[in-house]
Short mmCIF file of C-alpha atoms in Angstrom, two decimals:
data_model
loop_
_atom_site.label_atom_id
_atom_site.label_comp_id
_atom_site.label_asym_id
_atom_site.label_seq_id
_atom_site.Cartn_x
_atom_site.Cartn_y
_atom_site.Cartn_z
CA MET G 1 -24.53 -118.66 -18.44
CA ASN G 2 -25.78 -115.10 -18.54
CA LYS G 3 -28.67 -113.36 -16.79
CA ALA G 4 -31.18 -114.06 -19.58
CA GLN G 5 -30.36 -117.77 -19.49
CA ILE G 6 -30.69 -117.84 -15.69
CA VAL G 7 -34.08 -116.10 -15.93
CA SER G 8 -35.28 -118.61 -18.57
CA LYS G 9 -34.16 -121.62 -16.51
CA MET G 10 -35.66 -120.19 -13.33
CA ALA G 11 -38.98 -119.46 -15.07
CA LYS G 12 -39.13 -122.98 -16.49
CA ASP G 13 -38.13 -124.75 -13.25
CA ALA G 14 -40.40 -122.68 -10.99
CA LYS G 15 -43.25 -122.58 -13.53
CA ILE G 16 -43.46 -118.78 -13.42
CA THR G 17 -43.30 -116.15 -16.15
CA LYS G 18 -39.99 -114.79 -17.36
CA LYS G 19 -41.05 -111.36 -16.09
CA GLN G 20 -41.55 -112.76 -12.58
CA ALA G 21 -38.26 -114.65 -12.75
CA SER G 22 -36.44 -111.54 -13.95
CA LYS G 23 -37.88 -109.53 -11.07
CA ALA G 24 -36.80 -112.23 -8.60
CA VAL G 25 -33.25 -112.33 -10.00
CA ASP G 26 -33.02 -108.52 -9.93
CA SER G 27 -34.28 -108.48 -6.36
CA LEU G 28 -31.76 -111.11 -5.27
CA LEU G 29 -28.83 -109.32 -6.90
CA ASP G 30 -29.96 -105.95 -5.50
CA GLY G 31 -30.27 -107.44 -2.01
CA ILE G 32 -26.78 -108.93 -2.20
CA ALA G 33 -25.30 -105.64 -3.45
CA LYS G 34 -26.99 -103.59 -0.71
CA ALA G 35 -25.88 -106.02 2.01
CA LEU G 36 -22.29 -105.88 0.75
CA LYS G 37 -22.45 -102.08 0.68
CA ARG G 38 -23.40 -102.18 4.38
CA GLY G 39 -20.39 -104.44 5.01
CA GLU G 40 -22.46 -107.56 5.65
CA ARG G 41 -21.55 -111.08 4.58
CA VAL G 42 -24.07 -112.91 2.38
CA GLY G 43 -23.92 -116.69 2.52
CA PHE G 44 -25.73 -119.55 0.82
CA VAL G 45 -25.05 -122.84 2.62
CA GLY G 46 -23.23 -125.23 0.31
CA PHE G 47 -22.92 -122.65 -2.48
CA GLY G 48 -20.66 -119.97 -1.06
CA SER G 49 -20.35 -116.55 0.50
CA PHE G 50 -20.09 -113.02 -0.80
CA MET G 51 -18.16 -110.58 1.37
CA VAL G 52 -16.26 -107.31 1.23
CA ARG G 53 -12.52 -107.19 1.79
CA LYS G 54 -10.49 -104.07 2.30
CA ARG G 55 -7.61 -103.80 -0.15
CA ALA G 56 -4.69 -101.99 1.47
CA ALA G 57 -3.06 -98.87 0.08
CA ARG G 58 -0.06 -99.61 -2.07
CA LYS G 59 2.45 -98.12 -4.41
CA ALA G 60 2.20 -98.80 -8.12
CA ARG G 61 4.07 -97.73 -11.19
CA ASN G 62 2.59 -95.91 -14.17
CA PRO G 63 3.68 -98.16 -17.07
CA ARG G 64 3.83 -95.27 -19.51
CA THR G 65 5.93 -92.82 -17.47
CA GLY G 66 7.53 -95.10 -14.90
CA GLU G 67 6.34 -92.72 -12.18
CA ILE G 68 5.51 -94.29 -8.82
CA ILE G 69 1.98 -93.48 -7.70
CA ARG G 70 0.03 -94.19 -4.52
CA VAL G 71 -3.10 -96.31 -4.88
CA ARG G 72 -5.66 -95.59 -2.17
CA PRO G 73 -7.18 -98.37 -0.05
CA LYS G 74 -10.54 -99.62 -1.26
CA ASN G 75 -13.22 -102.17 -0.55
CA VAL G 76 -13.66 -104.98 -3.07
CA PRO G 77 -16.36 -107.66 -3.28
CA VAL G 78 -15.14 -111.25 -3.14
CA PHE G 79 -16.82 -114.63 -3.50
CA ARG G 80 -15.70 -117.69 -1.58
CA PRO G 81 -17.18 -120.95 -2.91
CA GLY G 82 -18.68 -123.46 -0.49
CA ASP G 83 -17.72 -127.12 -0.18
CA LYS G 84 -20.68 -128.43 -2.19
CA LEU G 85 -19.96 -126.06 -5.09
CA ARG G 86 -16.26 -126.95 -5.06
CA LYS G 87 -17.06 -130.68 -5.17
CA THR G 88 -19.59 -130.18 -7.98
CA VAL G 89 -17.10 -128.27 -10.13
CA LYS G 90 -14.16 -130.56 -9.36
#
């Protein structure tokens, strides 16, 4: 399911226009992204949680040259599904 399909379903279910649904989806995604950028956890009870994890620095190998390089630490977004979502998908 892509964004356009989500917007269509949301517009139909909530009886709003696609433009309003698109704005709501954009606002939700923007809010989640900004909260994650601030290092906050975003949770939806039963659905799951979005959070940021710090990936440690590590050594890697350039596959072309075989040279060992250092990969810097970085923050990565992760999603952890909730119990209700896991049971639904199972």
